[in-house]
């Protein structure tokens, strides 16, 4: 399990690092103005639907269902099941793509109503979204193939696929002078990456299991069971995306640059979410599904508790850094070219607000795995919708006084609500036991985080006074923060937890 986590996390980390290189190019070329805001809307629309129909609801229902059929009735039954789901999935995505192309102006009026006052920006956003939207169809098939490979204990290609998004966008951005705008270059990069990811996953699956094929549609027991799980999961994912839609809609009414500040802050916030939270959750779901199918409920619970510990161990440094030195991070990474230091400060405040909810963001995928592995997608929906209600209400309350920072803060409070409810439901049903030892571990993690926050703050003060006249002051300060922070964190973990805890965590 640990080896698979590091496989997924390693490729995801490489994806995030190439993503930072991509975002540095985006910041330098697009900046934080009207063209950038139009592109980020064009990127968000297919991503919202992807999160609903692909990586969110579909993956939560598909992996346990496919694992169950594969484990209970063998490869032949699993292949037929995959063929039928593939046929339904492809047909629904083609219909959605046609509808989106035809009604994109109406969709833009809903998604970005603030653009209505600027006809040119609205026209650009519609044009760019029509370019990026087919990416959804391709990435949905990538999710289907990736789920099948994960059940086969093959995680590498699915984890590496998103690297192509960054590579393709950097290639097209480098050729931006040949496009009408830099926004067009970035949009075409998104679409090209969809084809690259599709062929990577299709090739891996063709070699090791065989690609799904068209099959006559038949609502047998397996398909009905899948859709029974997919329905609640879709509602839950849709609720999350409604909150993100609210971010986009509200930000279009805020001053220019608000959407861009949200984007760059979220990109950094997504680093630990992807490398840690999603990587561990991706490995944990098929692991728990397999154990529960074998009636090893104690083993499933131990796997989940171990996943929680790994998640917190790797996440605490990010939370501390994003809370203590967000401006220094943003200036070092993005403040160049068309992205000013004022833009970096706006994005830094947004990053700090997101960081308040980072712990539940990275834990939620592992927390809901205990329900998804039992094909219960309804219970997490109840928690998710409650969190969304809190989230949206706070967005409306805080947008006036705090602008995009208020939107990020509302997101943080909403995801805390979601996680606490999921844990409450899991404990009440006996799926999870929060004993004294684990609560003591949480207290130690909290203390470690406080120590690291103080250390980061002091190091940043030193960098500001001692390195202020240096040409690459911000970049050198960030390297110093990373190096010194690693040493402080390692010492704090060893002192508070002890070497034996680390050994037992690794060995299981």
PDB file of C-alpha atoms in Angstrom, residues 10-259:
ATOM      1  CA  UNK A  10       5.456  10.712  -6.982  1.00  0.00           C
ATOM      2  CA  UNK A  11       3.829  11.082 -10.375  1.00  0.00           C
ATOM      3  CA  UNK A  12       1.342  13.554  -8.939  1.00  0.00           C
ATOM      4  CA  UNK A  13       4.211  15.573  -7.487  1.00  0.00           C
ATOM      5  CA  UNK A  14       5.886  15.620 -10.898  1.00  0.00           C
ATOM      6  CA  UNK A  15       2.558  16.756 -12.337  1.00  0.00           C
ATOM      7  CA  UNK A  16       2.318  19.564  -9.774  1.00  0.00           C
ATOM      8  CA  UNK A  17       5.908  20.670 -10.398  1.00  0.00           C
ATOM      9  CA  UNK A  18       5.330  20.855 -14.144  1.00  0.00           C
ATOM     10  CA  UNK A  19       2.063  22.575 -13.252  1.00  0.00           C
ATOM     11  CA  UNK A  20       3.987  25.264 -11.406  1.00  0.00           C
ATOM     12  CA  UNK A  21       6.198  25.751 -14.439  1.00  0.00           C
ATOM     13  CA  UNK A  22       3.039  26.075 -16.512  1.00  0.00           C
ATOM     14  CA  UNK A  23       1.507  28.557 -14.069  1.00  0.00           C
ATOM     15  CA  UNK A  24       4.695  30.645 -14.032  1.00  0.00           C
ATOM     16  CA  UNK A  25       4.353  30.902 -17.820  1.00  0.00           C
ATOM     17  CA  UNK A  26       0.643  31.695 -17.485  1.00  0.00           C
ATOM     18  CA  UNK A  27       1.334  34.415 -14.924  1.00  0.00           C
ATOM     19  CA  UNK A  28       4.104  35.968 -17.004  1.00  0.00           C
ATOM     20  CA  UNK A  29       2.197  35.843 -20.311  1.00  0.00           C
ATOM     21  CA  UNK A  30      -1.466  36.198 -19.266  1.00  0.00           C
ATOM     22  CA  UNK A  31      -1.011  38.122 -16.010  1.00  0.00           C
ATOM     23  CA  UNK A  32      -4.171  38.767 -14.025  1.00  0.00           C
ATOM     24  CA  UNK A  33      -6.270  40.830 -16.422  1.00  0.00           C
ATOM     25  CA  UNK A  34      -9.405  40.356 -18.573  1.00  0.00           C
ATOM     26  CA  UNK A  35      -7.890  37.808 -20.989  1.00  0.00           C
ATOM     27  CA  UNK A  36      -6.644  35.724 -18.064  1.00  0.00           C
ATOM     28  CA  UNK A  37     -10.052  35.845 -16.379  1.00  0.00           C
ATOM     29  CA  UNK A  38     -11.730  34.742 -19.638  1.00  0.00           C
ATOM     30  CA  UNK A  39      -9.350  31.792 -19.972  1.00  0.00           C
ATOM     31  CA  UNK A  40      -9.829  30.694 -16.367  1.00  0.00           C
ATOM     32  CA  UNK A  41     -13.587  30.634 -16.910  1.00  0.00           C
ATOM     33  CA  UNK A  42     -12.995  28.535 -20.057  1.00  0.00           C
ATOM     34  CA  UNK A  43     -10.836  26.178 -18.006  1.00  0.00           C
ATOM     35  CA  UNK A  44     -13.246  25.965 -15.086  1.00  0.00           C
ATOM     36  CA  UNK A  45     -16.383  25.013 -17.026  1.00  0.00           C
ATOM     37  CA  UNK A  46     -15.137  21.644 -18.368  1.00  0.00           C
ATOM     38  CA  UNK A  47     -13.325  21.079 -15.072  1.00  0.00           C
ATOM     39  CA  UNK A  48     -16.581  21.506 -13.142  1.00  0.00           C
ATOM     40  CA  UNK A  49     -18.299  18.889 -15.295  1.00  0.00           C
ATOM     41  CA  UNK A  50     -15.213  16.662 -15.123  1.00  0.00           C
ATOM     42  CA  UNK A  51     -15.361  16.735 -11.333  1.00  0.00           C
ATOM     43  CA  UNK A  52     -19.079  15.842 -11.427  1.00  0.00           C
ATOM     44  CA  UNK A  53     -19.113  13.168 -14.129  1.00  0.00           C
ATOM     45  CA  UNK A  54     -15.539  11.878 -14.151  1.00  0.00           C
ATOM     46  CA  UNK A  55     -13.131  12.087 -11.248  1.00  0.00           C
ATOM     47  CA  UNK A  56     -15.820  12.800  -8.668  1.00  0.00           C
ATOM     48  CA  UNK A  57     -19.066  10.853  -8.835  1.00  0.00           C
ATOM     49  CA  UNK A  58     -18.106   8.380 -11.537  1.00  0.00           C
ATOM     50  CA  UNK A  59     -14.843   7.299  -9.923  1.00  0.00           C
ATOM     51  CA  UNK A  60     -16.468   6.919  -6.494  1.00  0.00           C
ATOM     52  CA  UNK A  61     -19.110   4.563  -7.919  1.00  0.00           C
ATOM     53  CA  UNK A  62     -17.018   2.881 -10.621  1.00  0.00           C
ATOM     54  CA  UNK A  63     -13.948   1.602  -8.713  1.00  0.00           C
ATOM     55  CA  UNK A  64     -15.859  -0.309  -5.960  1.00  0.00           C
ATOM     56  CA  UNK A  65     -18.382  -1.661  -8.498  1.00  0.00           C
ATOM     57  CA  UNK A  66     -15.718  -2.868 -10.929  1.00  0.00           C
ATOM     58  CA  UNK A  67     -13.618  -4.291  -8.063  1.00  0.00           C
ATOM     59  CA  UNK A  68     -16.658  -6.166  -6.739  1.00  0.00           C
ATOM     60  CA  UNK A  69     -17.582  -7.708 -10.114  1.00  0.00           C
ATOM     61  CA  UNK A  70     -13.934  -8.546 -10.845  1.00  0.00           C
ATOM     62  CA  UNK A  71     -13.439 -10.157  -7.427  1.00  0.00           C
ATOM     63  CA  UNK A  72     -16.756 -11.995  -7.222  1.00  0.00           C
ATOM     64  CA  UNK A  73     -17.311 -13.271 -10.788  1.00  0.00           C
ATOM     65  CA  UNK A  74     -13.996 -12.998 -12.586  1.00  0.00           C
ATOM     66  CA  UNK A  75     -12.497 -11.145 -15.498  1.00  0.00           C
ATOM     67  CA  UNK A  76     -15.109 -12.103 -18.116  1.00  0.00           C
ATOM     68  CA  UNK A  77     -18.013 -10.624 -16.156  1.00  0.00           C
ATOM     69  CA  UNK A  78     -15.935  -7.538 -15.330  1.00  0.00           C
ATOM     70  CA  UNK A  79     -15.103  -7.055 -19.025  1.00  0.00           C
ATOM     71  CA  UNK A  80     -18.781  -7.186 -20.036  1.00  0.00           C
ATOM     72  CA  UNK A  81     -19.667  -4.788 -17.226  1.00  0.00           C
ATOM     73  CA  UNK A  82     -16.944  -2.362 -18.380  1.00  0.00           C
ATOM     74  CA  UNK A  83     -18.177  -2.587 -22.008  1.00  0.00           C
ATOM     75  CA  UNK A  84     -21.724  -1.609 -21.017  1.00  0.00           C
ATOM     76  CA  UNK A  85     -20.627   1.283 -18.819  1.00  0.00           C
ATOM     77  CA  UNK A  86     -18.234   2.498 -21.544  1.00  0.00           C
ATOM     78  CA  UNK A  87     -21.072   2.559 -24.083  1.00  0.00           C
ATOM     79  CA  UNK A  88     -23.365   4.528 -21.781  1.00  0.00           C
ATOM     80  CA  UNK A  89     -20.597   6.906 -20.740  1.00  0.00           C
ATOM     81  CA  UNK A  90     -19.444   7.736 -24.253  1.00  0.00           C
ATOM     82  CA  UNK A  91     -23.010   8.315 -25.493  1.00  0.00           C
ATOM     83  CA  UNK A  92     -23.839  10.664 -22.603  1.00  0.00           C
ATOM     84  CA  UNK A  93     -20.613  12.662 -23.050  1.00  0.00           C
ATOM     85  CA  UNK A  94     -21.190  13.133 -26.800  1.00  0.00           C
ATOM     86  CA  UNK A  95     -24.697  14.473 -26.087  1.00  0.00           C
ATOM     87  CA  UNK A  96     -23.336  16.810 -23.395  1.00  0.00           C
ATOM     88  CA  UNK A  97     -20.633  18.098 -25.749  1.00  0.00           C
ATOM     89  CA  UNK A  98     -23.139  18.895 -28.517  1.00  0.00           C
ATOM     90  CA  UNK A  99     -25.474  20.673 -26.090  1.00  0.00           C
ATOM     91  CA  UNK A 100     -22.588  22.672 -24.628  1.00  0.00           C
ATOM     92  CA  UNK A 101     -21.373  23.820 -28.045  1.00  0.00           C
ATOM     93  CA  UNK A 102     -24.866  24.880 -29.097  1.00  0.00           C
ATOM     94  CA  UNK A 103     -25.825  26.673 -25.880  1.00  0.00           C
ATOM     95  CA  UNK A 104     -22.469  28.088 -24.787  1.00  0.00           C
ATOM     96  CA  UNK A 105     -23.675  31.747 -24.802  1.00  0.00           C
ATOM     97  CA  UNK A 106     -26.522  30.847 -22.439  1.00  0.00           C
ATOM     98  CA  UNK A 107     -24.166  28.814 -20.247  1.00  0.00           C
ATOM     99  CA  UNK A 108     -21.774  31.764 -20.074  1.00  0.00           C
ATOM    100  CA  UNK A 109     -24.595  34.031 -18.915  1.00  0.00           C
ATOM    101  CA  UNK A 110     -25.064  31.693 -15.952  1.00  0.00           C
ATOM    102  CA  UNK A 111     -21.414  30.908 -15.228  1.00  0.00           C
ATOM    103  CA  UNK A 112     -19.941  34.389 -15.711  1.00  0.00           C
ATOM    104  CA  UNK A 113     -22.769  36.949 -15.563  1.00  0.00           C
ATOM    105  CA  UNK A 114     -20.292  39.678 -14.642  1.00  0.00           C
ATOM    106  CA  UNK A 115     -18.823  39.431 -18.147  1.00  0.00           C
ATOM    107  CA  UNK A 116     -22.097  40.707 -19.637  1.00  0.00           C
ATOM    108  CA  UNK A 117     -20.919  44.297 -19.150  1.00  0.00           C
ATOM    109  CA  UNK A 118     -17.866  43.666 -21.332  1.00  0.00           C
ATOM    110  CA  UNK A 119     -18.967  42.272 -24.712  1.00  0.00           C
ATOM    111  CA  UNK A 120     -15.422  41.531 -25.874  1.00  0.00           C
ATOM    112  CA  UNK A 121     -14.503  39.614 -22.735  1.00  0.00           C
ATOM    113  CA  UNK A 122     -17.757  37.638 -22.909  1.00  0.00           C
ATOM    114  CA  UNK A 123     -17.150  36.787 -26.586  1.00  0.00           C
ATOM    115  CA  UNK A 124     -13.604  35.681 -25.781  1.00  0.00           C
ATOM    116  CA  UNK A 125     -14.758  33.503 -22.876  1.00  0.00           C
ATOM    117  CA  UNK A 126     -17.355  31.772 -25.103  1.00  0.00           C
ATOM    118  CA  UNK A 127     -14.783  31.169 -27.846  1.00  0.00           C
ATOM    119  CA  UNK A 128     -12.177  29.761 -25.458  1.00  0.00           C
ATOM    120  CA  UNK A 129     -14.685  27.507 -23.681  1.00  0.00           C
ATOM    121  CA  UNK A 130     -15.803  25.979 -26.986  1.00  0.00           C
ATOM    122  CA  UNK A 131     -12.160  25.051 -27.552  1.00  0.00           C
ATOM    123  CA  UNK A 132     -11.619  23.535 -24.096  1.00  0.00           C
ATOM    124  CA  UNK A 133     -14.938  21.726 -23.614  1.00  0.00           C
ATOM    125  CA  UNK A 134     -14.149  18.563 -25.675  1.00  0.00           C
ATOM    126  CA  UNK A 135     -11.419  17.943 -23.074  1.00  0.00           C
ATOM    127  CA  UNK A 136     -14.239  16.729 -20.821  1.00  0.00           C
ATOM    128  CA  UNK A 137     -15.148  13.796 -23.093  1.00  0.00           C
ATOM    129  CA  UNK A 138     -11.534  12.672 -23.333  1.00  0.00           C
ATOM    130  CA  UNK A 139     -10.789  12.982 -19.617  1.00  0.00           C
ATOM    131  CA  UNK A 140     -13.962  11.070 -18.733  1.00  0.00           C
ATOM    132  CA  UNK A 141     -12.726   8.095 -20.742  1.00  0.00           C
ATOM    133  CA  UNK A 142      -9.327   8.525 -19.070  1.00  0.00           C
ATOM    134  CA  UNK A 143     -11.078   8.212 -15.682  1.00  0.00           C
ATOM    135  CA  UNK A 144     -12.864   5.019 -16.773  1.00  0.00           C
ATOM    136  CA  UNK A 145      -9.619   3.446 -17.960  1.00  0.00           C
ATOM    137  CA  UNK A 146      -7.736   4.650 -14.886  1.00  0.00           C
ATOM    138  CA  UNK A 147     -10.264   3.064 -12.535  1.00  0.00           C
ATOM    139  CA  UNK A 148      -9.903  -0.283 -14.307  1.00  0.00           C
ATOM    140  CA  UNK A 149      -6.117  -0.087 -14.080  1.00  0.00           C
ATOM    141  CA  UNK A 150      -6.270   0.833 -10.385  1.00  0.00           C
ATOM    142  CA  UNK A 151      -8.293  -2.285  -9.623  1.00  0.00           C
ATOM    143  CA  UNK A 152      -5.536  -4.228 -11.416  1.00  0.00           C
ATOM    144  CA  UNK A 153      -3.070  -2.515  -9.009  1.00  0.00           C
ATOM    145  CA  UNK A 154      -1.622  -0.442 -11.870  1.00  0.00           C
ATOM    146  CA  UNK A 155      -1.482   3.194 -10.759  1.00  0.00           C
ATOM    147  CA  UNK A 156       1.418   4.779 -12.634  1.00  0.00           C
ATOM    148  CA  UNK A 157      -0.107   5.806 -15.984  1.00  0.00           C
ATOM    149  CA  UNK A 158      -3.269   7.258 -14.453  1.00  0.00           C
ATOM    150  CA  UNK A 159      -1.193   9.259 -11.974  1.00  0.00           C
ATOM    151  CA  UNK A 160       1.177  10.484 -14.697  1.00  0.00           C
ATOM    152  CA  UNK A 161      -1.524  11.462 -17.201  1.00  0.00           C
ATOM    153  CA  UNK A 162      -2.071  14.980 -15.867  1.00  0.00           C
ATOM    154  CA  UNK A 163       1.580  15.823 -16.596  1.00  0.00           C
ATOM    155  CA  UNK A 164       0.543  16.042 -20.246  1.00  0.00           C
ATOM    156  CA  UNK A 165      -1.843  18.909 -19.443  1.00  0.00           C
ATOM    157  CA  UNK A 166       1.071  20.994 -18.215  1.00  0.00           C
ATOM    158  CA  UNK A 167       3.437  19.985 -21.019  1.00  0.00           C
ATOM    159  CA  UNK A 168       0.868  20.686 -23.748  1.00  0.00           C
ATOM    160  CA  UNK A 169      -0.067  24.093 -22.305  1.00  0.00           C
ATOM    161  CA  UNK A 170       3.587  25.118 -21.981  1.00  0.00           C
ATOM    162  CA  UNK A 171       4.172  24.113 -25.605  1.00  0.00           C
ATOM    163  CA  UNK A 172       1.254  26.180 -26.893  1.00  0.00           C
ATOM    164  CA  UNK A 173       2.067  29.126 -24.604  1.00  0.00           C
ATOM    165  CA  UNK A 174       5.605  29.121 -25.991  1.00  0.00           C
ATOM    166  CA  UNK A 175       4.000  29.574 -29.436  1.00  0.00           C
ATOM    167  CA  UNK A 176       1.488  32.177 -28.220  1.00  0.00           C
ATOM    168  CA  UNK A 177       2.551  34.727 -30.867  1.00  0.00           C
ATOM    169  CA  UNK A 178       0.997  32.438 -33.490  1.00  0.00           C
ATOM    170  CA  UNK A 179      -2.444  32.520 -31.817  1.00  0.00           C
ATOM    171  CA  UNK A 180      -5.013  35.366 -31.720  1.00  0.00           C
ATOM    172  CA  UNK A 181      -4.341  35.765 -27.962  1.00  0.00           C
ATOM    173  CA  UNK A 182      -2.349  33.980 -25.266  1.00  0.00           C
ATOM    174  CA  UNK A 183      -5.728  32.773 -23.976  1.00  0.00           C
ATOM    175  CA  UNK A 184      -6.292  30.923 -27.261  1.00  0.00           C
ATOM    176  CA  UNK A 185      -2.851  29.317 -26.970  1.00  0.00           C
ATOM    177  CA  UNK A 186      -3.595  28.070 -23.451  1.00  0.00           C
ATOM    178  CA  UNK A 187      -7.060  26.794 -24.462  1.00  0.00           C
ATOM    179  CA  UNK A 188      -5.684  24.761 -27.369  1.00  0.00           C
ATOM    180  CA  UNK A 189      -3.068  23.354 -25.008  1.00  0.00           C
ATOM    181  CA  UNK A 190      -5.860  22.045 -22.767  1.00  0.00           C
ATOM    182  CA  UNK A 191      -7.554  20.258 -25.662  1.00  0.00           C
ATOM    183  CA  UNK A 192      -4.326  18.767 -27.025  1.00  0.00           C
ATOM    184  CA  UNK A 193      -3.508  17.426 -23.559  1.00  0.00           C
ATOM    185  CA  UNK A 194      -6.828  15.569 -23.489  1.00  0.00           C
ATOM    186  CA  UNK A 195      -5.790  13.525 -26.527  1.00  0.00           C
ATOM    187  CA  UNK A 196      -2.339  12.879 -25.046  1.00  0.00           C
ATOM    188  CA  UNK A 197      -3.819  11.621 -21.763  1.00  0.00           C
ATOM    189  CA  UNK A 198      -6.361   9.459 -23.565  1.00  0.00           C
ATOM    190  CA  UNK A 199      -3.736   7.663 -25.680  1.00  0.00           C
ATOM    191  CA  UNK A 200      -1.487   7.098 -22.644  1.00  0.00           C
ATOM    192  CA  UNK A 201      -4.248   5.370 -20.620  1.00  0.00           C
ATOM    193  CA  UNK A 202      -5.728   3.570 -23.629  1.00  0.00           C
ATOM    194  CA  UNK A 203      -2.310   2.153 -24.513  1.00  0.00           C
ATOM    195  CA  UNK A 204      -1.652   0.921 -20.963  1.00  0.00           C
ATOM    196  CA  UNK A 205      -5.076  -0.690 -20.658  1.00  0.00           C
ATOM    197  CA  UNK A 206      -4.855  -2.270 -24.126  1.00  0.00           C
ATOM    198  CA  UNK A 207      -1.588  -3.959 -23.104  1.00  0.00           C
ATOM    199  CA  UNK A 208      -2.749  -5.235 -19.724  1.00  0.00           C
ATOM    200  CA  UNK A 209      -6.473  -5.774 -19.802  1.00  0.00           C
ATOM    201  CA  UNK A 210      -8.042  -4.814 -23.096  1.00  0.00           C
ATOM    202  CA  UNK A 211      -9.978  -1.688 -23.978  1.00  0.00           C
ATOM    203  CA  UNK A 212     -13.735  -1.614 -23.371  1.00  0.00           C
ATOM    204  CA  UNK A 213     -15.806  -1.990 -26.533  1.00  0.00           C
ATOM    205  CA  UNK A 214     -19.314  -1.056 -27.562  1.00  0.00           C
ATOM    206  CA  UNK A 215     -21.870  -3.462 -26.141  1.00  0.00           C
ATOM    207  CA  UNK A 216     -25.671  -3.771 -26.323  1.00  0.00           C
ATOM    208  CA  UNK A 217     -27.212  -1.807 -23.498  1.00  0.00           C
ATOM    209  CA  UNK A 218     -28.703  -4.042 -20.843  1.00  0.00           C
ATOM    210  CA  UNK A 219     -29.697  -2.973 -17.342  1.00  0.00           C
ATOM    211  CA  UNK A 220     -28.561  -6.113 -15.548  1.00  0.00           C
ATOM    212  CA  UNK A 221     -27.966  -6.312 -11.800  1.00  0.00           C
ATOM    213  CA  UNK A 222     -24.402  -4.979 -12.005  1.00  0.00           C
ATOM    214  CA  UNK A 223     -25.371  -1.944 -14.083  1.00  0.00           C
ATOM    215  CA  UNK A 224     -28.349  -1.156 -11.857  1.00  0.00           C
ATOM    216  CA  UNK A 225     -26.158  -1.419  -8.764  1.00  0.00           C
ATOM    217  CA  UNK A 226     -23.643   0.938 -10.362  1.00  0.00           C
ATOM    218  CA  UNK A 227     -26.263   3.567 -11.157  1.00  0.00           C
ATOM    219  CA  UNK A 228     -27.758   3.197  -7.683  1.00  0.00           C
ATOM    220  CA  UNK A 229     -24.364   4.262  -6.313  1.00  0.00           C
ATOM    221  CA  UNK A 230     -23.724   6.825  -9.070  1.00  0.00           C
ATOM    222  CA  UNK A 231     -26.900   8.828  -8.377  1.00  0.00           C
ATOM    223  CA  UNK A 232     -26.061   9.939  -4.821  1.00  0.00           C
ATOM    224  CA  UNK A 233     -22.386  10.359  -5.732  1.00  0.00           C
ATOM    225  CA  UNK A 234     -23.397  12.700  -8.568  1.00  0.00           C
ATOM    226  CA  UNK A 235     -25.497  14.762  -6.172  1.00  0.00           C
ATOM    227  CA  UNK A 236     -22.550  15.019  -3.809  1.00  0.00           C
ATOM    228  CA  UNK A 237     -20.104  16.002  -6.540  1.00  0.00           C
ATOM    229  CA  UNK A 238     -22.650  18.385  -8.004  1.00  0.00           C
ATOM    230  CA  UNK A 239     -23.014  20.048  -4.632  1.00  0.00           C
ATOM    231  CA  UNK A 240     -19.263  20.617  -4.455  1.00  0.00           C
ATOM    232  CA  UNK A 241     -19.229  22.010  -7.971  1.00  0.00           C
ATOM    233  CA  UNK A 242     -22.137  24.334  -7.168  1.00  0.00           C
ATOM    234  CA  UNK A 243     -19.915  25.931  -4.543  1.00  0.00           C
ATOM    235  CA  UNK A 244     -17.114  26.295  -7.113  1.00  0.00           C
ATOM    236  CA  UNK A 245     -19.593  27.674  -9.637  1.00  0.00           C
ATOM    237  CA  UNK A 246     -20.552  30.202  -6.974  1.00  0.00           C
ATOM    238  CA  UNK A 247     -16.885  31.221  -6.691  1.00  0.00           C
ATOM    239  CA  UNK A 248     -16.697  31.819 -10.437  1.00  0.00           C
ATOM    240  CA  UNK A 249     -20.008  33.658 -10.639  1.00  0.00           C
ATOM    241  CA  UNK A 250     -19.311  35.935  -7.679  1.00  0.00           C
ATOM    242  CA  UNK A 251     -15.706  36.607  -8.745  1.00  0.00           C
ATOM    243  CA  UNK A 252     -16.886  37.943 -12.127  1.00  0.00           C
ATOM    244  CA  UNK A 253     -18.583  40.778 -10.213  1.00  0.00           C
ATOM    245  CA  UNK A 254     -15.418  41.561  -8.228  1.00  0.00           C
ATOM    246  CA  UNK A 255     -12.613  43.800  -9.546  1.00  0.00           C
ATOM    247  CA  UNK A 256     -10.477  42.465 -12.412  1.00  0.00           C
ATOM    248  CA  UNK A 257      -7.928  39.988 -11.149  1.00  0.00           C
ATOM    249  CA  UNK A 258     -10.121  38.346  -8.498  1.00  0.00           C
ATOM    250  CA  UNK A 259     -10.591  35.193 -10.588  1.00  0.00           C
TER     251      UNK A 259
END
